[in-house]
Each structure stands twice: as structure tokens, then as C-alpha cells.
């Protein structure tokens, strides 16, 4: 019986010693693995976790080269659409190019307007978006009838008129689509235009409008004094100068000369019903005149109607 008990005690002692030895080895192994920076941890539930890996700070992840990606077209046909890498820059470039193109188009379009007319004094007619050249001198012939009214004196000049000043706003008269004011440019002339030579200078006349050749076309100009034509527009107004009748159309005065009509300067005191485009309303002291070249027209009222009288301007002595 004693031998059996001794045997049992020896067996128990051996088992305990073996267990202690195994536990010690396992603890030492775990401590060593933990000191190395990584280990395998097995939770009591049996689930395993991936061991953590610590990389040095200066170690970078290797670059991965991926091929350009495409996607199927929206029509489902299998057509692939590839997006360029610099899509945003392409859009900016397109916007810049479009802006430049639009700017160039604007510059080209602005050059198509009839606004580049030479001359020192210019009056812009806003209603037709053209530039009128007013830098043309027109001589006014003195009338033989003595002025009964004293002139209006201002700034060293005397402004003579037979009728009292009666202000009314300058409203250009519309002479029709074939009439053009001074400075109006046309690329071509109608087949009805004729050539008229005045003092070795060639002009073109068509339906009451006089043109001079200019770069790329023709420009409407004041009628040259002395220019002679066979016909004038049927809408010409007959005006009395005090001595002879003149024919007035679109700012130009004609005098019958046999079977032709000759361009003449306006006569002081002549009354006209209307003034065309191209006039410049100017204020001299307390009076507003309408000026064509160097010809002044005074607003007047005759027989209850608004009209204009050619003014004789003289330097005050």
C-alpha cells in the first residue's frame, strides 16, 4: 500500500514539474517574441488576428503602375471612352482658345461697321450707327435783300437772319433708303450712278447723293459746287433765294442751267422745310443753330410750320 502511494505521489510531482516547465518555456517564448516587435496572439475564443507589421519611417510603399482605365460608352455598344489625364487643363485651354476666337471675331465684326471716316470734326448719328464727316466748308452766298433785323452778336461774330429765332429740336428728315448722309460708306454703287468730273476730280452721282472713291468702295460727300447733272430727284423742294429759284434736296442746292442742274452754294436767307442727317446742333450764346460743314441754319417758324433759314455769318468789326 505504501508503495502505491509513493508511486502516485511521484507521478503527480512529475506532472506538476512538467506543466511548470512548459508554462515557463511558453512565457519566455512570448516575451522574446514581444520584444522583437511582433507576435501571434491567440485569444481564448480561438479566433486568430493577423500579426501587425511595423515598417521603418523612411520606408515608402512601392509605386503600382496601373494601365489607363476606360469605360464602356453610354450607348452600350461596347465603345470605350478614355478620359485624358489632363482633362482639367484641356478645359481651361479650350476656354482660353474660345475666348481668343470670340475676341478676334468681335474685332473683325467691329471693322465691318461704317465708322472709320476721316476728318477733324465728326458727328455720330446714333440712330443708324454711322459716323458723319462734318469737316467740309460750304460757302454761303450773300443775299441782295437788306436785312431789316439786327444780327445776333456773340463771340466776335454776327449772325444775320430775316426771320426771328424760334427754337425747335433738330429732327433729321428721312429722304428714303437710297439717300445717304455725308460720310456713309458703300462697297459698290448702283448701275444708275454716273461719273461727274469737277475741277479734275471724279465724283459719282446717284439719285441725289454724291460719292467720292475711297479705300474699298465709295463715301458719300458734300455735293461739289459746279457739279452738273441732267436730272435731280423728283422730291426736290423749290426754294426762292430772293433773285432766282433753287432746287433743294438732301442738303444740296441746284440751279437750273439750260437743260441741266448745277450745284450751287446756299444763299443766305433761304428757307428750307427739312434738314437731313449729318447736321450738328451747336449752341452759340443763347441760340441753338444746326450746322452743316460751315453752313449755319437757324430754327424759325414760317406760316405756323417749323423750318430752317440759312444764316449769314460775318466777323464782327
Short mmCIF file of C-alpha atoms in Angstrom, two decimals, residues 158-299:
data_model
loop_
_atom_site.label_atom_id
_atom_site.label_comp_id
_atom_site.label_asym_id
_atom_site.label_seq_id
_atom_site.Cartn_x
_atom_site.Cartn_y
_atom_site.Cartn_z
CA UNK A 158 -22.64 138.47 -86.29
CA UNK A 159 -25.37 136.01 -87.28
CA UNK A 160 -27.87 137.52 -89.75
CA UNK A 161 -31.38 136.16 -90.32
CA UNK A 162 -34.55 137.62 -91.86
CA UNK A 163 -36.88 135.74 -89.53
CA UNK A 164 -36.91 135.76 -85.72
CA UNK A 165 -35.28 132.87 -83.91
CA UNK A 166 -37.78 130.20 -82.94
CA UNK A 167 -36.27 127.14 -81.34
CA UNK A 168 -37.42 123.65 -82.23
CA UNK A 169 -35.33 120.48 -81.87
CA UNK A 170 -33.33 119.25 -84.83
CA UNK A 171 -35.08 116.21 -86.23
CA UNK A 172 -33.34 114.81 -89.34
CA UNK A 173 -35.63 114.22 -92.29
CA UNK A 174 -35.68 110.77 -93.88
CA UNK A 175 -35.18 111.03 -97.64
CA UNK A 176 -35.58 107.34 -98.33
CA UNK A 177 -33.38 104.24 -98.46
CA UNK A 178 -31.24 105.34 -101.41
CA UNK A 179 -30.16 108.63 -99.82
CA UNK A 180 -27.11 108.63 -97.53
CA UNK A 181 -25.58 111.35 -95.33
CA UNK A 182 -22.03 112.63 -95.60
CA UNK A 183 -19.53 110.02 -94.51
CA UNK A 184 -21.67 107.00 -95.33
CA UNK A 185 -19.60 104.21 -96.91
CA UNK A 186 -20.79 101.77 -99.57
CA UNK A 187 -18.77 98.98 -101.13
CA UNK A 188 -20.49 99.19 -104.52
CA UNK A 189 -22.69 101.65 -106.40
CA UNK A 190 -25.92 101.04 -108.25
CA UNK A 191 -25.88 100.79 -112.04
CA UNK A 192 -27.73 104.13 -112.15
CA UNK A 193 -24.67 106.00 -110.77
CA UNK A 194 -22.88 108.32 -113.20
CA UNK A 195 -19.38 109.81 -113.18
CA UNK A 196 -19.12 113.61 -112.86
CA UNK A 197 -15.79 115.45 -113.15
CA UNK A 198 -15.38 118.71 -111.24
CA UNK A 199 -12.03 120.52 -111.43
CA UNK A 200 -10.17 117.35 -112.46
CA UNK A 201 -11.73 115.37 -109.59
CA UNK A 202 -14.06 112.50 -110.31
CA UNK A 203 -17.28 112.04 -108.34
CA UNK A 204 -20.12 109.60 -108.66
CA UNK A 205 -23.71 110.80 -108.54
CA UNK A 206 -26.73 108.62 -107.87
CA UNK A 207 -30.28 109.78 -107.06
CA UNK A 208 -29.33 112.93 -105.16
CA UNK A 209 -26.22 111.55 -103.41
CA UNK A 210 -22.64 112.40 -104.33
CA UNK A 211 -19.83 109.88 -103.72
CA UNK A 212 -16.06 110.04 -103.83
CA UNK A 213 -13.87 106.95 -104.29
CA UNK A 214 -12.33 105.67 -101.05
CA UNK A 215 -10.43 102.59 -99.97
CA UNK A 216 -12.50 99.55 -100.87
CA UNK A 217 -15.57 101.48 -102.00
CA UNK A 218 -17.19 104.90 -102.03
CA UNK A 219 -18.02 107.52 -99.39
CA UNK A 220 -20.91 109.99 -99.54
CA UNK A 221 -19.56 113.57 -99.63
CA UNK A 222 -21.00 117.10 -99.89
CA UNK A 223 -22.01 117.91 -103.44
CA UNK A 224 -19.14 119.71 -105.21
CA UNK A 225 -20.05 123.25 -106.25
CA UNK A 226 -20.09 123.35 -110.04
CA UNK A 227 -21.06 119.71 -110.48
CA UNK A 228 -23.65 119.35 -113.24
CA UNK A 229 -26.22 116.58 -113.72
CA UNK A 230 -29.09 116.06 -116.12
CA UNK A 231 -31.65 115.07 -113.51
CA UNK A 232 -32.37 115.64 -109.82
CA UNK A 233 -34.74 113.66 -107.60
CA UNK A 234 -38.44 114.40 -108.08
CA UNK A 235 -38.77 115.17 -104.37
CA UNK A 236 -36.56 118.27 -104.58
CA UNK A 237 -38.03 121.39 -102.93
CA UNK A 238 -38.25 124.61 -104.91
CA UNK A 239 -36.87 127.47 -102.80
CA UNK A 240 -36.67 131.17 -103.52
CA UNK A 241 -33.39 132.89 -102.89
CA UNK A 242 -34.74 136.40 -103.45
CA UNK A 243 -33.48 136.54 -107.02
CA UNK A 244 -33.83 133.07 -108.60
CA UNK A 245 -35.35 129.75 -107.69
CA UNK A 246 -33.13 126.97 -106.45
CA UNK A 247 -33.89 123.30 -106.02
CA UNK A 248 -33.07 121.79 -102.68
CA UNK A 249 -32.66 118.11 -101.92
CA UNK A 250 -30.84 116.39 -99.06
CA UNK A 251 -28.79 119.44 -98.08
CA UNK A 252 -27.73 120.24 -101.67
CA UNK A 253 -28.83 123.25 -103.74
CA UNK A 254 -29.19 123.10 -107.54
CA UNK A 255 -29.78 125.86 -110.06
CA UNK A 256 -31.30 125.30 -113.46
CA UNK A 257 -28.72 125.80 -116.19
CA UNK A 258 -30.33 125.21 -119.55
CA UNK A 259 -31.32 121.57 -119.62
CA UNK A 260 -29.05 120.61 -116.72
CA UNK A 261 -28.82 121.29 -113.00
CA UNK A 262 -25.70 122.79 -111.45
CA UNK A 263 -24.70 122.50 -107.81
CA UNK A 264 -24.54 125.97 -106.18
CA UNK A 265 -23.76 127.21 -102.65
CA UNK A 266 -26.73 128.01 -100.39
CA UNK A 267 -27.94 131.60 -100.44
CA UNK A 268 -28.31 133.44 -97.12
CA UNK A 269 -31.94 133.78 -96.10
CA UNK A 270 -33.13 130.70 -97.99
CA UNK A 271 -35.89 128.83 -96.12
CA UNK A 272 -35.98 125.02 -96.26
CA UNK A 273 -38.57 122.69 -94.80
CA UNK A 274 -36.22 119.95 -93.63
CA UNK A 275 -32.61 119.10 -92.88
CA UNK A 276 -31.14 115.65 -93.49
CA UNK A 277 -28.92 113.50 -91.32
CA UNK A 278 -25.42 114.71 -90.66
CA UNK A 279 -26.22 118.04 -89.07
CA UNK A 280 -24.68 119.12 -85.78
CA UNK A 281 -26.78 121.07 -83.29
CA UNK A 282 -24.47 123.73 -81.80
CA UNK A 283 -25.11 126.27 -79.05
CA UNK A 284 -23.80 129.80 -79.59
CA UNK A 285 -24.60 132.01 -76.63
CA UNK A 286 -28.35 131.72 -76.13
CA UNK A 287 -29.09 130.41 -79.61
CA UNK A 288 -29.03 126.87 -80.98
CA UNK A 289 -28.12 126.50 -84.64
CA UNK A 290 -27.84 123.43 -86.83
CA UNK A 291 -24.52 123.31 -88.63
CA UNK A 292 -23.67 121.53 -91.88
CA UNK A 293 -19.99 121.95 -92.65
CA UNK A 294 -19.62 125.71 -92.24
CA UNK A 295 -23.24 126.50 -93.07
CA UNK A 296 -25.45 127.54 -90.15
CA UNK A 297 -29.22 127.09 -90.14
CA UNK A 298 -31.43 128.99 -87.70
CA UNK A 299 -34.64 127.33 -86.49
#
